[in-house]
Short mmCIF file of C-alpha atoms in Angstrom, two decimals:
data_model
loop_
_atom_site.label_atom_id
_atom_site.label_comp_id
_atom_site.label_asym_id
_atom_site.label_seq_id
_atom_site.Cartn_x
_atom_site.Cartn_y
_atom_site.Cartn_z
CA UNK I 710 110.93 117.14 -9.43
CA UNK I 711 107.61 117.55 -11.24
CA UNK I 712 108.54 114.67 -13.54
CA UNK I 713 108.89 112.39 -10.52
CA UNK I 714 105.57 113.64 -9.14
CA UNK I 715 103.83 112.66 -12.37
CA UNK I 716 105.52 109.27 -12.23
CA UNK I 717 104.25 108.70 -8.67
CA UNK I 718 100.73 109.61 -9.75
CA UNK I 719 100.76 107.36 -12.83
CA UNK I 720 102.43 104.39 -11.15
CA UNK I 721 99.54 103.83 -8.73
CA UNK I 722 96.69 105.61 -10.50
CA UNK I 723 94.07 103.06 -9.37
CA UNK I 724 94.69 104.06 -5.75
CA UNK I 725 93.93 107.67 -6.64
CA UNK I 726 90.61 106.95 -8.37
CA UNK I 727 88.43 107.06 -5.19
CA UNK I 728 90.09 110.33 -4.20
CA UNK I 729 89.40 111.82 -7.63
CA UNK I 730 85.78 110.63 -7.45
CA UNK I 731 85.29 112.23 -4.02
CA UNK I 732 86.76 115.55 -5.12
CA UNK I 733 84.65 115.47 -8.28
CA UNK I 734 81.44 114.68 -6.41
CA UNK I 735 81.91 117.45 -3.85
CA UNK I 736 82.90 119.93 -6.56
CA UNK I 737 79.75 118.98 -8.48
CA UNK I 738 77.61 119.83 -5.43
CA UNK I 739 79.45 123.12 -5.00
CA UNK I 740 78.82 123.93 -8.66
CA UNK I 741 75.09 123.26 -8.34
CA UNK I 742 74.87 125.56 -5.31
CA UNK I 743 76.83 128.28 -7.11
CA UNK I 744 74.50 128.08 -10.14
CA UNK I 745 71.51 128.26 -7.79
CA UNK I 746 72.91 131.37 -6.16
CA UNK I 747 73.78 133.12 -9.43
CA UNK I 748 70.43 132.30 -11.08
CA UNK I 749 68.21 133.35 -8.15
CA UNK I 750 70.08 136.65 -7.92
CA UNK I 751 69.89 137.44 -11.64
CA UNK I 752 67.77 140.38 -12.81
CA UNK I 753 65.39 138.17 -14.81
CA UNK I 754 64.68 135.86 -11.87
CA UNK I 755 64.16 138.74 -9.43
CA UNK I 756 61.74 140.41 -11.85
CA UNK I 757 59.73 137.21 -12.42
CA UNK I 758 59.46 136.52 -8.68
CA UNK I 759 58.41 140.12 -7.95
CA UNK I 760 55.75 140.09 -10.67
CA UNK I 761 54.30 136.88 -9.17
CA UNK I 762 54.07 138.50 -5.75
CA UNK I 763 56.89 136.44 -4.30
CA UNK I 764 59.84 137.69 -2.31
CA UNK I 765 63.02 136.91 -4.32
CA UNK I 766 65.00 136.71 -1.09
CA UNK I 767 62.80 133.83 0.05
CA UNK I 768 64.41 131.57 -2.57
CA UNK I 769 67.77 132.29 -1.01
CA UNK I 770 66.43 131.59 2.46
CA UNK I 771 65.12 128.19 1.35
CA UNK I 772 68.54 127.40 -0.12
CA UNK I 773 70.52 128.30 3.00
CA UNK I 774 70.23 124.79 4.47
CA UNK I 775 71.69 123.23 1.33
CA UNK I 776 74.43 125.85 1.13
CA UNK I 777 75.47 125.22 4.74
CA UNK I 778 75.39 121.45 4.32
CA UNK I 779 77.50 121.52 1.17
CA UNK I 780 79.94 123.98 2.75
CA UNK I 781 80.40 121.76 5.82
CA UNK I 782 80.65 118.68 3.61
CA UNK I 783 83.25 120.33 1.38
CA UNK I 784 85.37 121.40 4.34
CA UNK I 785 85.30 118.00 6.03
CA UNK I 786 85.83 115.94 2.90
CA UNK I 787 88.35 117.93 0.89
CA UNK I 788 90.61 118.76 3.82
CA UNK I 789 90.65 115.08 4.81
CA UNK I 790 91.49 114.09 1.23
CA UNK I 791 94.30 116.63 1.06
CA UNK I 792 95.73 115.47 4.37
CA UNK I 793 95.43 111.79 3.44
CA UNK I 794 97.22 112.40 0.14
CA UNK I 795 100.18 113.83 2.00
CA UNK I 796 100.19 111.01 4.55
CA UNK I 797 100.09 108.47 1.71
CA UNK I 798 103.25 109.82 0.05
CA UNK I 799 105.20 111.00 3.08
CA UNK I 800 107.45 107.94 3.25
CA UNK I 801 108.34 108.32 -0.42
CA UNK I 802 109.37 111.91 0.06
CA UNK I 803 111.22 111.05 3.26
CA UNK I 804 113.44 108.85 1.10
CA UNK I 805 113.95 111.86 -1.18
CA UNK I 806 115.19 113.76 1.88
CA UNK I 807 117.64 110.94 2.51
CA UNK I 808 118.83 111.27 -1.08
CA UNK I 809 119.53 114.98 -0.64
CA UNK I 810 116.29 116.81 -1.47
CA UNK I 811 115.70 120.01 0.48
CA UNK I 812 112.58 120.62 2.61
CA UNK I 813 111.45 123.26 0.10
CA UNK I 814 111.68 120.76 -2.77
CA UNK I 815 109.68 118.21 -0.77
CA UNK I 816 107.04 120.79 0.08
CA UNK I 817 106.69 121.92 -3.55
CA UNK I 818 106.48 118.31 -4.73
CA UNK I 819 103.82 117.45 -2.18
CA UNK I 820 101.76 120.46 -3.14
CA UNK I 821 102.16 119.58 -6.80
CA UNK I 822 100.90 116.05 -6.17
CA UNK I 823 97.90 117.23 -4.14
CA UNK I 824 97.19 119.88 -6.77
CA UNK I 825 97.33 117.27 -9.53
CA UNK I 826 94.85 115.01 -7.73
CA UNK I 827 92.53 117.90 -6.89
CA UNK I 828 92.52 119.23 -10.45
CA UNK I 829 91.90 115.73 -11.82
CA UNK I 830 88.78 115.54 -9.66
CA UNK I 831 87.60 119.15 -9.63
CA UNK I 832 87.67 119.63 -13.40
CA UNK I 833 85.23 116.83 -14.33
CA UNK I 834 83.22 117.59 -11.19
CA UNK I 835 82.72 121.22 -12.14
CA UNK I 836 81.72 120.18 -15.67
CA UNK I 837 79.23 117.59 -14.36
CA UNK I 838 77.80 120.33 -12.15
CA UNK I 839 76.53 122.03 -15.31
CA UNK I 840 74.33 119.05 -16.19
CA UNK I 841 73.21 118.62 -12.58
CA UNK I 842 72.30 122.30 -12.37
CA UNK I 843 70.25 122.20 -15.59
CA UNK I 844 68.21 119.29 -14.24
CA UNK I 845 67.97 120.12 -10.54
CA UNK I 846 68.14 123.88 -9.96
CA UNK I 847 64.89 124.93 -11.78
CA UNK I 848 63.06 121.95 -10.28
CA UNK I 849 64.26 122.81 -6.80
CA UNK I 850 63.09 126.42 -7.08
CA UNK I 851 59.68 125.33 -8.38
CA UNK I 852 59.33 123.03 -5.36
CA UNK I 853 60.46 125.84 -3.05
CA UNK I 854 57.90 128.26 -4.52
CA UNK I 855 55.05 125.81 -3.93
CA UNK I 856 55.81 125.86 -0.20
CA UNK I 857 55.45 129.65 0.02
CA UNK I 858 52.28 131.15 1.54
CA UNK I 859 49.77 131.60 -1.25
CA UNK I 860 51.54 129.17 -3.58
CA UNK I 861 53.45 130.21 -6.67
CA UNK I 862 50.89 132.63 -8.11
CA UNK I 863 51.90 133.48 -11.64
CA UNK I 864 55.54 132.66 -11.09
CA UNK I 865 57.27 131.71 -14.33
CA UNK I 866 61.03 131.78 -13.87
CA UNK I 867 63.27 132.69 -16.78
CA UNK I 868 65.06 129.99 -18.70
CA UNK I 869 67.97 128.62 -16.72
CA UNK I 870 71.42 129.01 -18.21
CA UNK I 871 74.52 127.69 -16.40
CA UNK I 872 76.85 130.42 -15.28
CA UNK I 873 80.50 130.56 -16.31
CA UNK I 874 81.17 132.36 -13.03
CA UNK I 875 79.60 129.47 -11.09
CA UNK I 876 81.75 126.95 -13.00
CA UNK I 877 84.95 128.90 -12.27
CA UNK I 878 84.02 129.35 -8.61
CA UNK I 879 83.20 125.67 -8.07
CA UNK I 880 86.42 124.53 -9.75
CA UNK I 881 88.51 127.00 -7.72
CA UNK I 882 86.82 126.14 -4.43
CA UNK I 883 87.29 122.42 -5.01
CA UNK I 884 91.00 122.79 -5.69
CA UNK I 885 91.72 125.40 -3.01
CA UNK I 886 89.88 123.53 -0.24
CA UNK I 887 91.71 120.32 -1.06
CA UNK I 888 95.03 122.15 -1.07
CA UNK I 889 94.13 123.69 2.29
CA UNK I 890 93.90 120.21 3.78
CA UNK I 891 97.48 119.53 2.68
CA UNK I 892 98.94 122.71 4.22
CA UNK I 893 99.96 121.51 7.69
CA UNK I 894 100.67 117.85 6.77
CA UNK I 895 102.99 118.95 3.95
CA UNK I 896 104.96 121.17 6.31
CA UNK I 897 105.24 118.28 8.74
CA UNK I 898 106.38 115.88 6.04
CA UNK I 899 108.92 118.32 4.62
CA UNK I 900 110.42 118.87 8.07
CA UNK I 901 111.22 115.20 8.71
CA UNK I 902 114.90 114.58 9.20
CA UNK I 903 116.37 111.79 7.03
CA UNK I 904 117.61 109.84 10.06
CA UNK I 905 114.06 109.83 11.49
CA UNK I 906 112.73 108.37 8.26
CA UNK I 907 115.30 105.56 8.48
CA UNK I 908 114.43 104.84 12.10
CA UNK I 909 110.68 104.88 11.35
CA UNK I 910 109.92 107.68 13.78
CA UNK I 911 108.10 109.87 11.29
CA UNK I 912 104.68 109.49 12.87
CA UNK I 913 105.82 109.97 16.46
CA UNK I 914 106.68 113.64 16.26
CA UNK I 915 103.68 115.40 14.79
CA UNK I 916 104.33 119.09 14.41
CA UNK I 917 101.40 121.39 14.94
CA UNK I 918 99.71 119.05 17.44
CA UNK I 919 99.42 121.90 19.93
CA UNK I 920 97.52 124.02 17.39
CA UNK I 921 95.02 121.21 16.78
CA UNK I 922 94.57 120.69 20.50
CA UNK I 923 93.90 124.38 21.09
CA UNK I 924 91.45 124.63 18.19
CA UNK I 925 89.67 121.40 19.08
CA UNK I 926 89.44 122.36 22.75
CA UNK I 927 88.06 125.76 21.76
CA UNK I 928 85.34 124.22 19.58
CA UNK I 929 84.36 121.77 22.32
CA UNK I 930 84.36 124.60 24.86
CA UNK I 931 81.91 126.56 22.71
CA UNK I 932 79.69 123.47 22.40
CA UNK I 933 79.70 122.88 26.17
CA UNK I 934 79.07 126.58 26.80
CA UNK I 935 76.03 126.54 24.53
CA UNK I 936 74.69 123.46 26.31
CA UNK I 937 75.39 124.92 29.79
CA UNK I 938 73.92 128.31 28.95
CA UNK I 939 70.86 126.66 27.45
CA UNK I 940 70.30 124.70 30.65
CA UNK I 941 70.42 127.85 32.81
CA UNK I 942 68.49 130.27 30.59
CA UNK I 943 64.87 130.95 31.65
CA UNK I 944 62.08 129.61 29.45
CA UNK I 945 60.40 131.95 26.98
CA UNK I 946 56.69 132.47 27.70
CA UNK I 947 55.71 131.53 24.13
CA UNK I 948 56.00 127.80 23.53
CA UNK I 949 56.71 128.15 19.81
CA UNK I 950 59.55 130.61 20.34
CA UNK I 951 61.04 128.48 23.11
CA UNK I 952 60.85 125.28 21.05
CA UNK I 953 62.44 126.97 18.03
CA UNK I 954 65.25 128.31 20.18
CA UNK I 955 65.78 124.83 21.64
CA UNK I 956 66.14 123.34 18.16
CA UNK I 957 68.55 126.02 16.93
CA UNK I 958 70.73 125.92 20.04
CA UNK I 959 70.94 122.10 20.02
CA UNK I 960 71.97 121.98 16.35
CA UNK I 961 74.58 124.71 16.89
CA UNK I 962 76.04 122.90 19.90
CA UNK I 963 76.15 119.66 17.92
CA UNK I 964 77.93 121.31 14.99
CA UNK I 965 80.61 122.83 17.23
CA UNK I 966 81.08 119.52 19.05
CA UNK I 967 81.41 117.62 15.76
CA UNK I 968 84.01 120.14 14.61
CA UNK I 969 85.97 119.75 17.84
CA UNK I 970 86.01 115.96 17.60
CA UNK I 971 87.02 116.19 13.93
CA UNK I 972 90.02 118.37 14.78
CA UNK I 973 91.05 116.25 17.78
CA UNK I 974 90.64 112.92 16.02
CA UNK I 975 94.35 112.09 15.89
CA UNK I 976 94.68 112.98 19.59
CA UNK I 977 91.60 111.11 20.84
CA UNK I 978 91.92 107.92 18.78
CA UNK I 979 94.90 106.53 20.79
CA UNK I 980 92.87 106.85 24.00
CA UNK I 981 89.95 104.86 22.55
CA UNK I 982 92.32 102.25 21.13
CA UNK I 983 94.15 101.95 24.46
CA UNK I 984 90.86 101.36 26.25
CA UNK I 985 89.89 98.70 23.70
CA UNK I 986 93.26 97.01 24.16
CA UNK I 987 92.83 96.99 27.95
CA UNK I 988 89.41 95.37 27.63
CA UNK I 989 90.67 92.73 25.19
CA UNK I 990 93.83 91.70 27.06
CA UNK I 991 92.20 89.26 29.53
CA UNK I 992 90.78 87.17 26.67
CA UNK I 993 93.27 84.78 25.07
CA UNK I 994 91.06 84.36 22.02
CA UNK I 995 91.36 88.10 21.34
CA UNK I 996 95.14 88.08 20.88
CA UNK I 997 94.73 89.15 17.23
CA UNK I 998 92.50 92.00 18.41
CA UNK I 999 95.19 93.22 20.81
CA UNK I 1000 97.68 93.17 17.94
CA UNK I 1001 95.17 95.13 15.83
CA UNK I 1002 94.98 97.87 18.45
CA UNK I 1003 98.78 98.24 18.40
CA UNK I 1004 98.78 98.40 14.61
CA UNK I 1005 95.98 101.00 14.61
CA UNK I 1006 97.86 103.18 17.12
CA UNK I 1007 101.05 102.94 15.07
CA UNK I 1008 99.16 104.30 12.04
CA UNK I 1009 97.13 106.86 13.97
CA UNK I 1010 97.52 109.68 11.42
CA UNK I 1011 96.12 107.66 8.53
CA UNK I 1012 93.45 106.09 10.72
CA UNK I 1013 92.38 109.51 12.00
CA UNK I 1014 91.74 110.57 8.40
CA UNK I 1015 89.63 107.43 7.96
CA UNK I 1016 87.66 107.91 11.17
CA UNK I 1017 86.98 111.66 10.92
CA UNK I 1018 84.51 111.57 7.98
CA UNK I 1019 82.64 108.58 9.45
CA UNK I 1020 82.35 110.22 12.87
CA UNK I 1021 81.21 113.51 11.31
CA UNK I 1022 78.52 111.81 9.24
CA UNK I 1023 77.16 109.62 12.05
CA UNK I 1024 77.40 112.37 14.66
CA UNK I 1025 75.72 115.10 12.62
CA UNK I 1026 73.00 112.73 11.38
CA UNK I 1027 72.38 111.66 14.97
CA UNK I 1028 72.14 115.28 16.11
CA UNK I 1029 69.72 116.27 13.33
CA UNK I 1030 67.32 113.37 13.78
CA UNK I 1031 67.51 113.51 17.58
CA UNK I 1032 66.58 117.19 17.48
CA UNK I 1033 63.73 116.66 15.02
CA UNK I 1034 62.19 113.72 16.87
CA UNK I 1035 62.60 115.35 20.28
CA UNK I 1036 61.00 118.53 18.97
CA UNK I 1037 57.97 116.61 17.69
CA UNK I 1038 57.46 114.84 21.04
CA UNK I 1039 58.00 118.03 23.04
CA UNK I 1040 55.46 120.01 21.01
CA UNK I 1041 52.91 117.19 21.26
CA UNK I 1042 53.22 116.97 25.04
CA UNK I 1043 53.07 120.75 25.30
CA UNK I 1044 49.63 120.65 23.67
CA UNK I 1045 50.65 121.62 20.16
CA UNK I 1046 50.59 118.38 18.14
CA UNK I 1047 52.28 118.62 14.78
CA UNK I 1048 51.08 117.11 11.53
CA UNK I 1049 52.70 113.90 10.36
CA UNK I 1050 56.33 114.90 9.79
CA UNK I 1051 57.87 114.45 6.36
CA UNK I 1052 61.59 113.83 6.76
CA UNK I 1053 62.19 112.86 3.14
CA UNK I 1054 64.26 115.95 2.27
CA UNK I 1055 66.31 115.61 5.46
CA UNK I 1056 66.84 111.90 4.85
CA UNK I 1057 68.03 112.58 1.31
CA UNK I 1058 70.46 115.31 2.36
CA UNK I 1059 71.88 113.43 5.34
CA UNK I 1060 72.09 110.30 3.21
CA UNK I 1061 74.08 112.20 0.62
CA UNK I 1062 76.32 113.60 3.33
CA UNK I 1063 76.90 110.15 4.79
CA UNK I 1064 77.58 108.59 1.39
CA UNK I 1065 80.21 111.18 0.49
CA UNK I 1066 81.85 110.86 3.91
CA UNK I 1067 81.94 107.07 3.58
CA UNK I 1068 83.42 107.41 0.12
CA UNK I 1069 86.03 109.76 1.60
CA UNK I 1070 87.06 107.11 4.12
CA UNK I 1071 87.27 104.58 1.31
CA UNK I 1072 89.56 106.98 -0.57
CA UNK I 1073 91.83 107.31 2.47
CA UNK I 1074 92.04 103.52 2.86
CA UNK I 1075 92.77 103.07 -0.83
CA UNK I 1076 95.58 105.61 -0.69
CA UNK I 1077 97.26 103.55 2.03
CA UNK I 1078 96.89 100.30 0.09
CA UNK I 1079 100.60 99.73 -0.41
CA UNK I 1080 101.19 100.06 3.33
CA UNK I 1081 98.52 97.40 3.95
CA UNK I 1082 100.17 95.03 1.45
CA UNK I 1083 103.55 95.50 3.09
CA UNK I 1084 102.11 95.02 6.58
CA UNK I 1085 100.41 91.71 5.76
CA UNK I 1086 103.59 90.47 4.07
CA UNK I 1087 105.64 91.28 7.17
CA UNK I 1088 103.08 89.57 9.40
CA UNK I 1089 103.10 86.43 7.30
CA UNK I 1090 106.88 86.49 7.35
CA UNK I 1091 106.65 86.57 11.16
CA UNK I 1092 104.48 83.43 11.10
CA UNK I 1093 100.85 84.56 10.78
CA UNK I 1094 98.56 82.47 8.61
CA UNK I 1095 96.23 83.97 5.94
CA UNK I 1096 93.29 83.20 8.24
CA UNK I 1097 94.88 85.20 11.04
CA UNK I 1098 95.54 88.08 8.64
CA UNK I 1099 91.85 87.94 7.70
CA UNK I 1100 90.91 88.13 11.38
CA UNK I 1101 93.35 90.99 11.91
CA UNK I 1102 91.73 92.94 9.09
CA UNK I 1103 88.32 92.37 10.66
CA UNK I 1104 89.57 93.62 14.02
CA UNK I 1105 91.20 96.70 12.47
CA UNK I 1106 88.02 97.67 10.64
CA UNK I 1107 86.00 97.07 13.82
CA UNK I 1108 88.30 99.34 15.83
CA UNK I 1109 87.96 102.12 13.25
CA UNK I 1110 84.16 101.80 13.33
CA UNK I 1111 84.28 101.76 17.14
CA UNK I 1112 86.30 105.00 17.22
CA UNK I 1113 83.86 106.60 14.79
CA UNK I 1114 80.93 105.55 16.99
CA UNK I 1115 82.56 106.90 20.17
CA UNK I 1116 83.41 110.20 18.49
CA UNK I 1117 79.87 110.47 17.09
CA UNK I 1118 78.41 110.15 20.59
CA UNK I 1119 80.10 113.40 21.68
CA UNK I 1120 78.00 115.83 19.57
CA UNK I 1121 74.88 113.69 20.15
CA UNK I 1122 75.46 113.79 23.91
CA UNK I 1123 76.07 117.54 24.04
CA UNK I 1124 73.06 118.37 21.87
CA UNK I 1125 70.98 115.83 23.79
CA UNK I 1126 71.79 117.40 27.16
CA UNK I 1127 70.54 120.74 25.87
CA UNK I 1128 67.37 119.16 24.49
CA UNK I 1129 66.66 117.50 27.81
CA UNK I 1130 67.15 120.67 29.83
CA UNK I 1131 64.98 122.85 27.58
CA UNK I 1132 62.22 120.26 27.15
CA UNK I 1133 62.12 119.92 30.94
CA UNK I 1134 61.27 123.62 31.18
CA UNK I 1135 58.54 123.23 28.57
CA UNK I 1136 56.72 120.08 29.70
CA UNK I 1137 58.09 119.36 33.17
CA UNK I 1138 60.29 116.39 32.32
CA UNK I 1139 63.29 115.84 30.01
CA UNK I 1140 62.69 114.49 26.51
CA UNK I 1141 65.33 113.00 24.25
CA UNK I 1142 64.64 110.70 21.31
CA UNK I 1143 67.84 109.32 19.80
CA UNK I 1144 67.49 107.05 16.73
CA UNK I 1145 69.65 104.30 18.20
CA UNK I 1146 68.60 101.69 15.65
CA UNK I 1147 69.53 103.91 12.72
CA UNK I 1148 72.85 104.87 14.31
CA UNK I 1149 73.68 101.21 15.01
CA UNK I 1150 72.94 100.30 11.40
CA UNK I 1151 75.16 103.17 10.24
CA UNK I 1152 78.06 102.00 12.43
CA UNK I 1153 77.68 98.40 11.21
CA UNK I 1154 77.58 99.62 7.60
CA UNK I 1155 80.80 101.55 8.18
CA UNK I 1156 82.43 98.50 9.73
CA UNK I 1157 81.43 96.28 6.81
CA UNK I 1158 82.48 98.78 4.15
CA UNK I 1159 85.85 99.50 5.74
CA UNK I 1160 86.52 95.78 6.16
CA UNK I 1161 85.63 94.97 2.55
CA UNK I 1162 87.82 97.77 1.16
CA UNK I 1163 90.76 96.78 3.36
CA UNK I 1164 90.45 93.09 2.51
CA UNK I 1165 90.05 93.68 -1.24
CA UNK I 1166 93.38 95.50 -1.21
CA UNK I 1167 95.39 92.70 0.37
CA UNK I 1168 93.42 89.63 -0.79
CA UNK I 1169 95.25 89.32 -4.16
CA UNK I 1170 98.58 89.22 -2.29
CA UNK I 1171 97.66 87.02 0.64
CA UNK I 1172 98.70 83.74 -1.03
CA UNK I 1173 101.68 85.08 -2.96
CA UNK I 1174 105.30 85.03 -1.98
CA UNK I 1175 106.15 87.54 0.74
CA UNK I 1176 109.00 88.90 -1.36
CA UNK I 1177 106.56 89.84 -4.13
CA UNK I 1178 104.33 91.73 -1.68
CA UNK I 1179 107.26 93.57 -0.17
CA UNK I 1180 108.62 94.45 -3.60
CA UNK I 1181 105.22 95.76 -4.72
CA UNK I 1182 104.91 97.91 -1.60
#
């Protein structure tokens, strides 16, 4: 079986390259954080910080934001990649079931394939993390020390040396997290009956849907509870304490809401697509768009893996910048004007988060490239022209971007309601500053990127014989 797994991987290696790049990039970030943690907790570093009159623990406190961001990023990205890998190969293994393979053999093969892809990305990523750590970790700690009260004093950190423990931990975390994303999808794929694969009903009976619904509902319930409790809680007499609590509570509610939408993506996407189809039906010129909604609903599992990273990136970025801007306005109107804010570090981190999430969606689309080639061949066989296929691709990418935008509004709305209620207690009227222009640009960028990636996959086949496209798929 392993021989066939290797053959699958080699036969379409180009489709796996974006996945390998994503895994490698996230593993590299994990490795840099692990080296930061090991170095700042070493005896030499602690001694140097203490001699300079600095608190060694303060370096860890400064790093917490980056640790949390990378942890959330790793969970979102690697679990999506693992799930998408299984979805990509499920039809192949369903044919194995038809040929007599047992569910256990399918499960082992799927895990072997996901493990192969994760190792191929995590190994170079963990090695690149060594170079990134050498360049970035000492510089980051110097910058952190400058921001401490009293400056850096006589702080001279010891020479930085990459840690073998950090390398092993980053490699292991990259592989294990990616494998975790394949756990439930692989069980679902292995449990498909051969007759269902023949009838094409594989995607209609998703096992474990109840577990996702319960978990997603629980996360959303926590987010709504935080927002509701924040609206009812009395204001703290100290403005600074109240404003800080408002910021923390809003970010927490936004994180829980983003997690709930991420888990419920496959369940919520059909509702958004159905609404879009209802709105498009009265327009005869939007017949291709109506067809695109049906196609998107038929491939809801793969599309959910595409939408989830985009929604997480847009939603969390919207929450962070809404909270920061609303906090600045609230403090100014409360009589405590802040100095000119410097969002450069936040912009860099959220930009990195968004880039990796967008690259994750690209990896998911690339993995389903053969399905896209087969679909356009079948449509052209049914009478569609290449121009109509081009329009269909545009509609499909638009619908995915639309779903991502709708999902992103959930955490922004929940966090925003809390900001409005708490700011009303502070200054007498609700305050909410949402960066709508930036969010719109982000959604349009997602639409354009998804469209380009989808079109590039099918463009070389659009003018070829349908039989060639079907044979390739």
